[in-house]
Coordinates of C-alpha atoms and ligand atoms in Angstrom, one line a residue:
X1 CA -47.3 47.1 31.7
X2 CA -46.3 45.8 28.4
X3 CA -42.7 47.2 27.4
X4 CA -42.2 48.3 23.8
X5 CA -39.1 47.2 22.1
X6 CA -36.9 49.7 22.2
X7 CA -35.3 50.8 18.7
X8 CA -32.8 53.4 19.9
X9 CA -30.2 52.7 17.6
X10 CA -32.3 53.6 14.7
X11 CA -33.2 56.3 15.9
X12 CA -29.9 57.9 16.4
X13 CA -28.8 57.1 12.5
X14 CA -31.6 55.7 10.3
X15 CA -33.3 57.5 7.6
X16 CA -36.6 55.9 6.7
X17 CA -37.7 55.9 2.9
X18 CA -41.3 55.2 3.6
X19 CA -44.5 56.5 5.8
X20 CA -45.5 53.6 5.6
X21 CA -47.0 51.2 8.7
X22 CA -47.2 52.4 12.2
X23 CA -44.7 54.4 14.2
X24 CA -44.9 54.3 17.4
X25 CA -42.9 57.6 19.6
X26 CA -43.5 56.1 23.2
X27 CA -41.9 57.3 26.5
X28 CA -40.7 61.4 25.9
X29 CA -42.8 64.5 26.5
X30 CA -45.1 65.9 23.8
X31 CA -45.5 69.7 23.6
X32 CA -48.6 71.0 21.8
X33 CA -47.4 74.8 22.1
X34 CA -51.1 75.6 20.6
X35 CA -53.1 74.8 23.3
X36 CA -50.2 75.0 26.2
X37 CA -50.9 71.0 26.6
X38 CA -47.6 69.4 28.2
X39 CA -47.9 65.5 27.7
X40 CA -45.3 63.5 30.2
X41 CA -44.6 59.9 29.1
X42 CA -46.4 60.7 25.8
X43 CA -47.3 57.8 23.1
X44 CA -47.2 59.2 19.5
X45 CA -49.2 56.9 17.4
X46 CA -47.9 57.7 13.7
X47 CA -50.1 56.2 10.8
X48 CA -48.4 56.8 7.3
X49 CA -47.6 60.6 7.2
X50 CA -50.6 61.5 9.7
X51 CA -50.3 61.5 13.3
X52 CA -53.1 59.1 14.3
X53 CA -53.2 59.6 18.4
X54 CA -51.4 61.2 21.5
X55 CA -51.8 59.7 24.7
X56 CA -50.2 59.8 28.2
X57 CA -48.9 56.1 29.1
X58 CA -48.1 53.6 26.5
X59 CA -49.7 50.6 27.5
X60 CA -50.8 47.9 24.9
X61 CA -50.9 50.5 21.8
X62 CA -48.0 48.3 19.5
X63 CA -48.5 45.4 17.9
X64 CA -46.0 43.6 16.0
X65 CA -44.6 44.9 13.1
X66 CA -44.9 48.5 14.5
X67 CA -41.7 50.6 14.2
X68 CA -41.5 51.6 18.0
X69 CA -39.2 54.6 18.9
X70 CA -37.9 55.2 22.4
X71 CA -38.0 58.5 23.3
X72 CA -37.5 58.6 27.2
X73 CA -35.9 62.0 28.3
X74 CA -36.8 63.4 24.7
X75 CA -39.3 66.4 23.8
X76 CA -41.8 65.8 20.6
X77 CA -43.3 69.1 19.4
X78 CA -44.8 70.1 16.1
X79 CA -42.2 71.0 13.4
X80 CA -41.2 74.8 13.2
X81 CA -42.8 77.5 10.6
X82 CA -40.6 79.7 9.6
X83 CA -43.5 82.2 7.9
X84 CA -41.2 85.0 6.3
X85 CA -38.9 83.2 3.8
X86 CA -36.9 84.1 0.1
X87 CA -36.0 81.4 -1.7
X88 CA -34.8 83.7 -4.5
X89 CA -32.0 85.2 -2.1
X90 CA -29.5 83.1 -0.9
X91 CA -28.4 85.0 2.2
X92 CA -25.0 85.7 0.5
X93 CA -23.3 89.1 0.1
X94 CA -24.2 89.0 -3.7
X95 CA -27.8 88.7 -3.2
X96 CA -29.2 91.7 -3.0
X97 CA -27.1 93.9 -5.9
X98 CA -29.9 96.6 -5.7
X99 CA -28.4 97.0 -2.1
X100 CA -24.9 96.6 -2.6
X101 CA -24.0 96.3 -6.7
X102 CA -21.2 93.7 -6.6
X103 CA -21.8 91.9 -10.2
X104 CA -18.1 92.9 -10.9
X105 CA -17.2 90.4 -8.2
X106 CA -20.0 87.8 -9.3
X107 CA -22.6 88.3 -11.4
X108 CA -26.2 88.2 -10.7
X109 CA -26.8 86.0 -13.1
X110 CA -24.4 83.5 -11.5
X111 CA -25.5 84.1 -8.2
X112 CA -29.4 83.0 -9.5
X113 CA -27.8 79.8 -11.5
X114 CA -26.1 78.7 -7.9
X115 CA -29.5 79.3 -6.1
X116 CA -31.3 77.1 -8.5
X117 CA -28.4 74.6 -8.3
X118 CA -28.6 74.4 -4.3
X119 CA -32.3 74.5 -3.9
X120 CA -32.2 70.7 -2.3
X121 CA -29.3 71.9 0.1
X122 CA -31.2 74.7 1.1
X123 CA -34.4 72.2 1.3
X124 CA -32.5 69.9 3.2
X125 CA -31.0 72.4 6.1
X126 CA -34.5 73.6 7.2
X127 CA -35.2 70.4 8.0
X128 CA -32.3 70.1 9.6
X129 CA -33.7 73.0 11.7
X130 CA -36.3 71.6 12.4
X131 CA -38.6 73.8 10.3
X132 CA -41.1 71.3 8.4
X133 CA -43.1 74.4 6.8
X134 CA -41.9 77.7 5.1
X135 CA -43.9 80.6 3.6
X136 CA -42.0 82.5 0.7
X137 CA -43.9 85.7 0.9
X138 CA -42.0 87.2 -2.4
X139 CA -40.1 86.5 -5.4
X140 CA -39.9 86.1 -9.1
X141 CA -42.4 83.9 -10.9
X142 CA -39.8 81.3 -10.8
X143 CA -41.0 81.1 -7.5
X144 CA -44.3 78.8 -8.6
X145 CA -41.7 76.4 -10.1
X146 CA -40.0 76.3 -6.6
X147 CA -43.0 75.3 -4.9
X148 CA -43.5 72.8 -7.0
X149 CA -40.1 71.6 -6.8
X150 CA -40.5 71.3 -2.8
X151 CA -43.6 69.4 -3.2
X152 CA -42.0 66.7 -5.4
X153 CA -38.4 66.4 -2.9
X154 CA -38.9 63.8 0.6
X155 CA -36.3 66.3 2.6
X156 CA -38.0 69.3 2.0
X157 CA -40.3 71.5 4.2
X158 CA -43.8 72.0 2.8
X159 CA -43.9 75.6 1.4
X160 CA -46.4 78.1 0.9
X161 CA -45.5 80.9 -2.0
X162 CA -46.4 84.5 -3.3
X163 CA -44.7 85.8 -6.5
X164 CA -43.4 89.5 -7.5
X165 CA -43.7 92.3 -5.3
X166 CA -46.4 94.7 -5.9
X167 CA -44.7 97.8 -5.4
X168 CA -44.2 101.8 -6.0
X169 CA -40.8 101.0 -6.6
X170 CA -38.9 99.0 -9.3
X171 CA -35.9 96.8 -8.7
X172 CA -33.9 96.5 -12.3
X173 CA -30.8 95.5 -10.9
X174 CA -33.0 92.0 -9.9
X175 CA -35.1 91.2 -12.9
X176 CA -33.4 88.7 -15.3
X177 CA -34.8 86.6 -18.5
X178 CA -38.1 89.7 -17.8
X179 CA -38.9 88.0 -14.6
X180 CA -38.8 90.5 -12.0
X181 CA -39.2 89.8 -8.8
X182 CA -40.4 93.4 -7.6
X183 CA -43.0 94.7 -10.1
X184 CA -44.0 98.7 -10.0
X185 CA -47.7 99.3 -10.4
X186 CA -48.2 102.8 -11.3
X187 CA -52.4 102.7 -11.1
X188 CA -55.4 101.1 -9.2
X189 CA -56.6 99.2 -12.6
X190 CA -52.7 98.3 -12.8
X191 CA -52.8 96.8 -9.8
X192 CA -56.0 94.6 -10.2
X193 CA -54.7 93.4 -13.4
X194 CA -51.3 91.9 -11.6
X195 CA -53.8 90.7 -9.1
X196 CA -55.8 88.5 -12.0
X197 CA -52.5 87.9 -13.6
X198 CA -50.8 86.2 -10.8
X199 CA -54.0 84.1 -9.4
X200 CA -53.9 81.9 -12.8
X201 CA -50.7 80.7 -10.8
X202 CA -52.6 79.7 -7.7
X203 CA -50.5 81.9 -5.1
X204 CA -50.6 81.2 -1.4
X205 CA -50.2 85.1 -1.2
X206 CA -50.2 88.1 -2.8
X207 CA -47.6 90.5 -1.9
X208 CA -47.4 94.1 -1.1
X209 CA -44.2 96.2 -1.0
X210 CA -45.9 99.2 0.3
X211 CA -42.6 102.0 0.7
X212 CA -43.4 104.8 2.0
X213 CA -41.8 107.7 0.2
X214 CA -39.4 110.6 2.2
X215 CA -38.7 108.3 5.0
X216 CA -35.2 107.6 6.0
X217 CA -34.0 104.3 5.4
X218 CA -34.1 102.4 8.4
X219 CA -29.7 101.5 8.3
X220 CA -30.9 98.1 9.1
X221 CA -33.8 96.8 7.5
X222 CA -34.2 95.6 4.1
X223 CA -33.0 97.8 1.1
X224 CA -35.0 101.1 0.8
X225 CA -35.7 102.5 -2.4
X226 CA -33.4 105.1 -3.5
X227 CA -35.3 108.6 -3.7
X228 CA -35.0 108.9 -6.9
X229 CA -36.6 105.6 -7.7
X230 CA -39.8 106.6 -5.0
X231 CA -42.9 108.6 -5.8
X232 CA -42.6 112.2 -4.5
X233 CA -43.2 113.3 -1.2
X234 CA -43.8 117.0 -0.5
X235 CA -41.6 118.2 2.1
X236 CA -43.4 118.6 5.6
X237 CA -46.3 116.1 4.6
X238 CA -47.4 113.6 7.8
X239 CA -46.4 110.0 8.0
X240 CA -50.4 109.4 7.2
X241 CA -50.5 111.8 4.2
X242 CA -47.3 109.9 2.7
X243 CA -48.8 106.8 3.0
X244 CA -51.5 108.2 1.3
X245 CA -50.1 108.1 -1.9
X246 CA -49.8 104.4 -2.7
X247 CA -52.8 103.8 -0.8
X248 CA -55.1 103.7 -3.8
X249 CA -52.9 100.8 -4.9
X250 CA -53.0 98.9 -2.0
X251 CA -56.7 99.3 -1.9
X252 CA -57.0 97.9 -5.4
X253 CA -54.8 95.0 -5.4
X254 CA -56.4 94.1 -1.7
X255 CA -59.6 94.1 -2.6
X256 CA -59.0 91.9 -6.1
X257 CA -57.4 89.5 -4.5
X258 CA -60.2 88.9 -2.0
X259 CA -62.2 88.6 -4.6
X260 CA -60.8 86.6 -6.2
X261 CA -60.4 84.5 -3.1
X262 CA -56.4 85.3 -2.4
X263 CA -54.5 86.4 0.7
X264 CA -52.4 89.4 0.8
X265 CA -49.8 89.9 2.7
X266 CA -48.0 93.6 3.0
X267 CA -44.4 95.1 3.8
X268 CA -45.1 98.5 5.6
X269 CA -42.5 99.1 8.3
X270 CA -43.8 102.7 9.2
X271 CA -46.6 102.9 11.5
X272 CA -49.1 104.5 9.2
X273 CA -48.3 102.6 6.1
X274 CA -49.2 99.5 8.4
X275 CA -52.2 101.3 9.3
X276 CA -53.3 102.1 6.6
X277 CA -52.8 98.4 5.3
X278 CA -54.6 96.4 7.7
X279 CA -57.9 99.2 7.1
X280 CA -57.6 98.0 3.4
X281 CA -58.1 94.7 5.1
X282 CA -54.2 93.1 4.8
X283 CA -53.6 89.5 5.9
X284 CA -50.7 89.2 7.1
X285 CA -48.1 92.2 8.1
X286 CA -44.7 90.7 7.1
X287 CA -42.5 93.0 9.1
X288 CA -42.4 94.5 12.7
X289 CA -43.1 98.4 13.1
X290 CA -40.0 99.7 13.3
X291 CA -40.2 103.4 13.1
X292 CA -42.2 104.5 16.3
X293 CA -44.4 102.4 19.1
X294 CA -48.0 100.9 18.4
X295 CA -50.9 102.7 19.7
X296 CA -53.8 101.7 21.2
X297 CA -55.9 102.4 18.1
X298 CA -53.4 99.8 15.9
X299 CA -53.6 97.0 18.6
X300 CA -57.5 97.4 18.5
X301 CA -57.4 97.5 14.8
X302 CA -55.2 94.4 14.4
X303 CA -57.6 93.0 17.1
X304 CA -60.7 93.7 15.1
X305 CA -59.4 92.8 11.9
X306 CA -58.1 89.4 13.5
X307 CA -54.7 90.5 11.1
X308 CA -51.3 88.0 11.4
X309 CA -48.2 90.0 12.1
X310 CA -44.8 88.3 11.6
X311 CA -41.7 90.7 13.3
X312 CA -38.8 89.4 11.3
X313 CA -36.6 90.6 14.1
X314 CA -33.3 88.7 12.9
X315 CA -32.9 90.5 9.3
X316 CA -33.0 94.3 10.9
X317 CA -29.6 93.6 12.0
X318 CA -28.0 91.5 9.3
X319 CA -27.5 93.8 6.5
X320 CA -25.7 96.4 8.8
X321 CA -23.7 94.0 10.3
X322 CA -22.3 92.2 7.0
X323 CA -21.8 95.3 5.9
X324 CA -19.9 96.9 8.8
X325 CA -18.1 93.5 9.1
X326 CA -19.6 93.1 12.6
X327 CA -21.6 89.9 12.0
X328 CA -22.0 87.6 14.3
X329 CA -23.6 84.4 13.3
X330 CA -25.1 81.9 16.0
X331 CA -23.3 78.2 16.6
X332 CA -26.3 76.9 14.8
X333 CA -26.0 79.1 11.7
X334 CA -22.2 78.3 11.4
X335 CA -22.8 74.7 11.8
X336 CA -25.6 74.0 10.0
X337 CA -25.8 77.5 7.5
X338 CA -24.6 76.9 3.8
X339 CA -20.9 77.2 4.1
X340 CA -20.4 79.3 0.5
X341 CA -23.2 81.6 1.6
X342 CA -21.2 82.1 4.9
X343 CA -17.7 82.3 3.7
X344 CA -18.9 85.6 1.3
X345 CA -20.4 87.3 4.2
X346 CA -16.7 88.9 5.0
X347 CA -17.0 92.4 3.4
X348 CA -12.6 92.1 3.8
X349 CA -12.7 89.6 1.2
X350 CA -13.6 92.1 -1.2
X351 CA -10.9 93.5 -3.7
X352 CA -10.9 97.6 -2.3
X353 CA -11.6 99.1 -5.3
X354 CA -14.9 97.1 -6.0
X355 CA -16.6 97.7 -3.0
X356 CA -19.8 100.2 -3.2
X357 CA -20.0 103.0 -1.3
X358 CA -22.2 101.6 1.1
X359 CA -20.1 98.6 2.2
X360 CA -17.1 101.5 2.5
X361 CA -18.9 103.5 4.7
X362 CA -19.9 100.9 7.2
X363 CA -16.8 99.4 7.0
X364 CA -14.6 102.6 8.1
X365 CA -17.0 103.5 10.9
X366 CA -19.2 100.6 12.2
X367 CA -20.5 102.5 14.8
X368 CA -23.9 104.0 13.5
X369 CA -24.7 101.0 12.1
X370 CA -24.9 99.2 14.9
X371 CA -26.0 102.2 16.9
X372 CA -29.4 102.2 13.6
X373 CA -29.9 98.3 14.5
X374 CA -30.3 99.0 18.6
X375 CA -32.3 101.9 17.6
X376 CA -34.4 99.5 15.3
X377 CA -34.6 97.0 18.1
X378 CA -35.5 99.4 21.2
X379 CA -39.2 99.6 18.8
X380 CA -39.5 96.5 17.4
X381 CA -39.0 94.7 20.5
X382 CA -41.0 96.5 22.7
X383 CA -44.0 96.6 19.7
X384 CA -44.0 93.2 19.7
X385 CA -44.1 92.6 23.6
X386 CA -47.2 95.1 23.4
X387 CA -48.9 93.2 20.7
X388 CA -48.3 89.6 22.2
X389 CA -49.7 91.2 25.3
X390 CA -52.4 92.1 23.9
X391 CA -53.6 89.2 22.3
X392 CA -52.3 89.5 18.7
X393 CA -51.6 86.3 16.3
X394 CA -47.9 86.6 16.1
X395 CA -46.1 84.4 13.5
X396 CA -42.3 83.4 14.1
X397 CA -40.9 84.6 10.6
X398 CA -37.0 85.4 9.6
X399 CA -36.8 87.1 6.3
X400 CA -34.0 84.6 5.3
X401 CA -32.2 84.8 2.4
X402 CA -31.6 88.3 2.8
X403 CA -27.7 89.3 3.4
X404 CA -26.9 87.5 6.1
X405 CA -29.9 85.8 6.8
X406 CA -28.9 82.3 6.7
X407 CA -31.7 80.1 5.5
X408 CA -32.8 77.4 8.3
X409 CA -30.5 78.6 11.2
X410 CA -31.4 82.0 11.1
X411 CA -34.8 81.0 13.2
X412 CA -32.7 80.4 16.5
X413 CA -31.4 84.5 16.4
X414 CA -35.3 84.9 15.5
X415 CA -35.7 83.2 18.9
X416 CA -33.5 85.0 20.9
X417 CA -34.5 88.4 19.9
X418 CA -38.2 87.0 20.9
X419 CA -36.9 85.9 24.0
X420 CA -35.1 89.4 24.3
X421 CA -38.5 90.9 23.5
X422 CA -39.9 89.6 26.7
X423 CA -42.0 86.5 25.7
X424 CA -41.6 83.0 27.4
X425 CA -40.9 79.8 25.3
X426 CA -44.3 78.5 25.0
X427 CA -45.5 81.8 23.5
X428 CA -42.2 81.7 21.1
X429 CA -42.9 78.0 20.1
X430 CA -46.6 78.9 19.7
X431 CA -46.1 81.4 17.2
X432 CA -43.6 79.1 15.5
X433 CA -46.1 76.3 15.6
X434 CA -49.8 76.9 15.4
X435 CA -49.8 80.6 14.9
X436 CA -47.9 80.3 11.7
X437 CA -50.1 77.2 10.6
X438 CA -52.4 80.2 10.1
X439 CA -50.2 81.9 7.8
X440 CA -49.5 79.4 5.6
X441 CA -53.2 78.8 5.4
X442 CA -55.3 76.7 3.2
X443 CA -55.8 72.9 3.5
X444 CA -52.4 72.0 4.9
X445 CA -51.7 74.7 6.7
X446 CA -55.0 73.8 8.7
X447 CA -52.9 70.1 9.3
X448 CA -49.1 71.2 10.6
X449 CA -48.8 72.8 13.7
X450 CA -50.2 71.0 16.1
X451 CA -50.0 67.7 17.6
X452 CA -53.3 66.7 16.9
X453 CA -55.1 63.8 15.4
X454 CA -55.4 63.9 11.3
X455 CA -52.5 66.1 11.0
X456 CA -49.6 66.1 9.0
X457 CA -46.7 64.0 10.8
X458 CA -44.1 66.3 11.0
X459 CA -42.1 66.7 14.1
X460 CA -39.6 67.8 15.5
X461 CA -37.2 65.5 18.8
X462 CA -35.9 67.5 20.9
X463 CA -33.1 66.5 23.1
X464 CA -33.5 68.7 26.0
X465 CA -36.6 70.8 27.2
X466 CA -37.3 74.1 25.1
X467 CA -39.5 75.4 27.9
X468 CA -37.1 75.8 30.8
X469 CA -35.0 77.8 27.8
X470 CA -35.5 78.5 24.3
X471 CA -31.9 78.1 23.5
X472 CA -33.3 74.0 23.7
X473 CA -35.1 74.3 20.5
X474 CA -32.2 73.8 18.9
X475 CA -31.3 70.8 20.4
X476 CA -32.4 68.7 17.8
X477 CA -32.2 64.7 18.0
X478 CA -34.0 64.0 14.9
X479 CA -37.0 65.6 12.4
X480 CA -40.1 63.3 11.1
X481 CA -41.4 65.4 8.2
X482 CA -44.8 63.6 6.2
X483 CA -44.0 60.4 8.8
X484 CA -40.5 60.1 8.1
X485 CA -37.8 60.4 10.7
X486 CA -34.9 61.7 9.4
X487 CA -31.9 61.6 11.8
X488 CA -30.5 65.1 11.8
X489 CA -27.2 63.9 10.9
X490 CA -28.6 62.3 7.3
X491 CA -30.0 65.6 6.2
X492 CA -26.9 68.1 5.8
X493 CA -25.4 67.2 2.6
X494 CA -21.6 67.4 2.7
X495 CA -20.5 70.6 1.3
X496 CA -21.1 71.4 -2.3
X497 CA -18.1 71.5 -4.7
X498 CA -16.7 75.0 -4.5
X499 CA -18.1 78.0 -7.0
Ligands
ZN501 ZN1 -39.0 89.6 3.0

């Protein structure tokens, strides 16, 4: 058998510029989590950013001038989706002032300049993850100019975008130079207009915040709306019949959008407001059902409807915790998280007097915080174990950028709590892989994903085996993203000058 020659050393610490030529992965295991397909002594043929073939045994495939990388003992796998992303929100304590105001601390203003300014560090840390693709499923119209900003930048994952919110709620405390990132739609005719309005920006999604009024926050999940701020629920109405009232909405912007040719993806974290979505004919569910478990009727639906569902199990718990100074970040999200974003999420560091009522509380008595996030977790996990029983696309998503959702990292919690859920590692890498190709759709999302010939050459090395334990996927030796191996070393920036 003709032996390659072995490059090892630029593996461990050379960037390459260029796609260009042949690249050559011989000797480690491909994993196509996909189809299930486990390749021993694998040859990865790479022709500029495409992946041209995968083969078992690596005779007589390199020819000189090939770039030929040893991976013996190594796992190749499609790059990581993370399908449930906000690039608006930087995962820091000041992100969210609808949830907890702190502008007296730092403005919002200030906190949207730094998120603009960081944009390449946060670009450059999901590849450091090993997450080639992103979906943003919600944010100001500044959002478009992010996409395009990815596009244009080498260490950055490709990224699929919707703009604002279409919701029954507003969100002031978030809307600066008039660019709001939640947008209240009061009417059905409203709501189609938005629609036409936001498809002259070509969206990957539109997106609905469907809240559901009179229902107790969920302590851990993203920022309800304040009852004041919701439509009006009658006291004793049914889930169904309070999901009812925004329905007409939902029905309107749905079917526009289809018209007009556009996904839609929903927030509804209630059981009947998820429902009632997917019946309108919803994408993409964004969220887990948090409030009670699925029934057979939902699964079928889902089933029927062939509708994505992404649980976003990691950002239930963050908010409480930060808040109840209780966090607990993975070794991955200290080491390779943002360090600023990370060094605000200590509610202590906050003067006394400027802390909202909401960090107080959970900071004298952390206890039914943590007992809301277990009580959030005892149904989401077990709804997602039912619906990845049964068949359903399931789409590894994180909600990062939310407080304490570190953007990149934050996919390796998302892992454990899927692992906690009950589902093996090939199921968790397959909805991390080709299950979210499908949500981030259109012509490239039908080329990541998937080691397959033709497709988009982004991968990720793996130094130990992700299917005898999950925790592996995080082992990461190096990322190719577009046919470019980065080293994983060469993509965290040092840290950025202090704010
Ligand atoms: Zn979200």
């Amino acid at each position: 058998m003709k032996r390659f020659l072995v490059l090892t050393a630029l593996l461990a610490s050379t960037t390459w510029a260029t796609a260009s030529g042949t690249t050559i992965i011989a000797n480690g295991t491909a994993i196509d989590p996909g189809t299930g397909k486990v390749t021993p002594n694998a040859t990865v043929v790479i022709d500029g950013d495409r992946i041209k073939s995968i083969v078992e045994s690596s005779a007589g495939i390199s020819q000189k001038g090939d770039t030929v990388i040893d991976a013996k003992g190594k796992f190749i796998l499609p790059g990581y989706i993370d399908t449930h992303v906000h690039f608006f929100q930087s995962g820091d304590i000041f992100t969210r002032p609808d949830a907890v105001d702190l502008n007296s601390v730092r403005s919002y203003k200030d906190e949207h300049a730094w998120i603009e300014k960081n944009l390449p560090d946060v670009f450059a840390r999901y590849l450091r993850c090993g997450i080639t693709s992103v979906v943003d499923v919600g944010g100001p119209l500044w959002n478009f100019a992010v996409r395009k900003q990815a596009n244009s930048t080498a260490k950055a994952p490709r990224v699929a975008i919707s703009g604002p919110l279409i919701s029954s709620v507003s969100r002031p405390q978030l809307e600066l130079n008039g660019d709001a990132p939640i947008v209240k739609i009061d009417t059905p005719e409203q709501g189609r207009e938005m629609v036409r309005k936001l498809a002259a920006q070509n969206p990957d999604y539109i997106k609905i915040w469907y809240i559901v009024p009179g229902v107790a926050p969920a302590s851990a999940s993203t920022p309800q709306p304040n009852a004041s701020a919701s439509p009006s629920a009658a006291p004793g109405q049914s889930d169904a019949e309070r999901a009812a009232i925004f329905r007409p909405v939902v029905h309107a912007v749905i079917d526009e959008s289809h018209r007009l040719k556009l996904r839609v993806a929903v927030h509804a974290t209630e059981l009947e407001a998820a429902r009632a979505s997917v019946e309108e004919g919803a994408d993409l569910l964004v969220h887990s059902v948090t409030d009670k478990p699925v029934d057979d009727a939902f699964v079928k639906l889902l089933k029927e409807k062939g509708t994505i569902l992404t649980p976003t199990l990691v950002v239930f718990e963050r908010y409480g915790r930060t808040f109840a100074n209780k966090l607990e970040l993975t070794p991955e999200e200290k080491a390779w998280g943002n360090p600023e974003v990370i060094a605000s999420l200590d509610p202590t560091k906050i003067a006394e007097d400027k802390r909202p009522e909401r960090l107080k509380k959970a900071m004298a008595n952390p206890e039914p915080v943590l007992d809301g996030i277990q009580k959030t977790y005892d149904v989401a996990l077990k709804n997602l174990k039912t619906l990845e029983d049964a068949g359903i696309t399931i789409a590894t998503g994180t909600d990062a950028g939310n407080i304490g959702t570190i953007h990149g990292p934050a996919i390796f919690r998302e892992f454990q709590l899927m692992k906690q859920a009950g589902l093996t590692p090939m199921q968790i890498l397959q909805c991390t892989t080709a299950n979210a190709a499908k949500t981030f759709g259109g012509e490239t999302g039908a080329k990541i994903g998937a080691l397959k010939p033709g497709n988009y050459a982004d991968l990720v090395i793996l130094k130990s085996n992700p299917l005898d334990d999950i925790k592996n996927a995080s082992d990461i030796e190096s990322v190719m993203k577009n046919g470019v191996l980065y080293s994983t070393n060469t993509l965290i920036p040092p840290p950025a000058p202090s704010r």
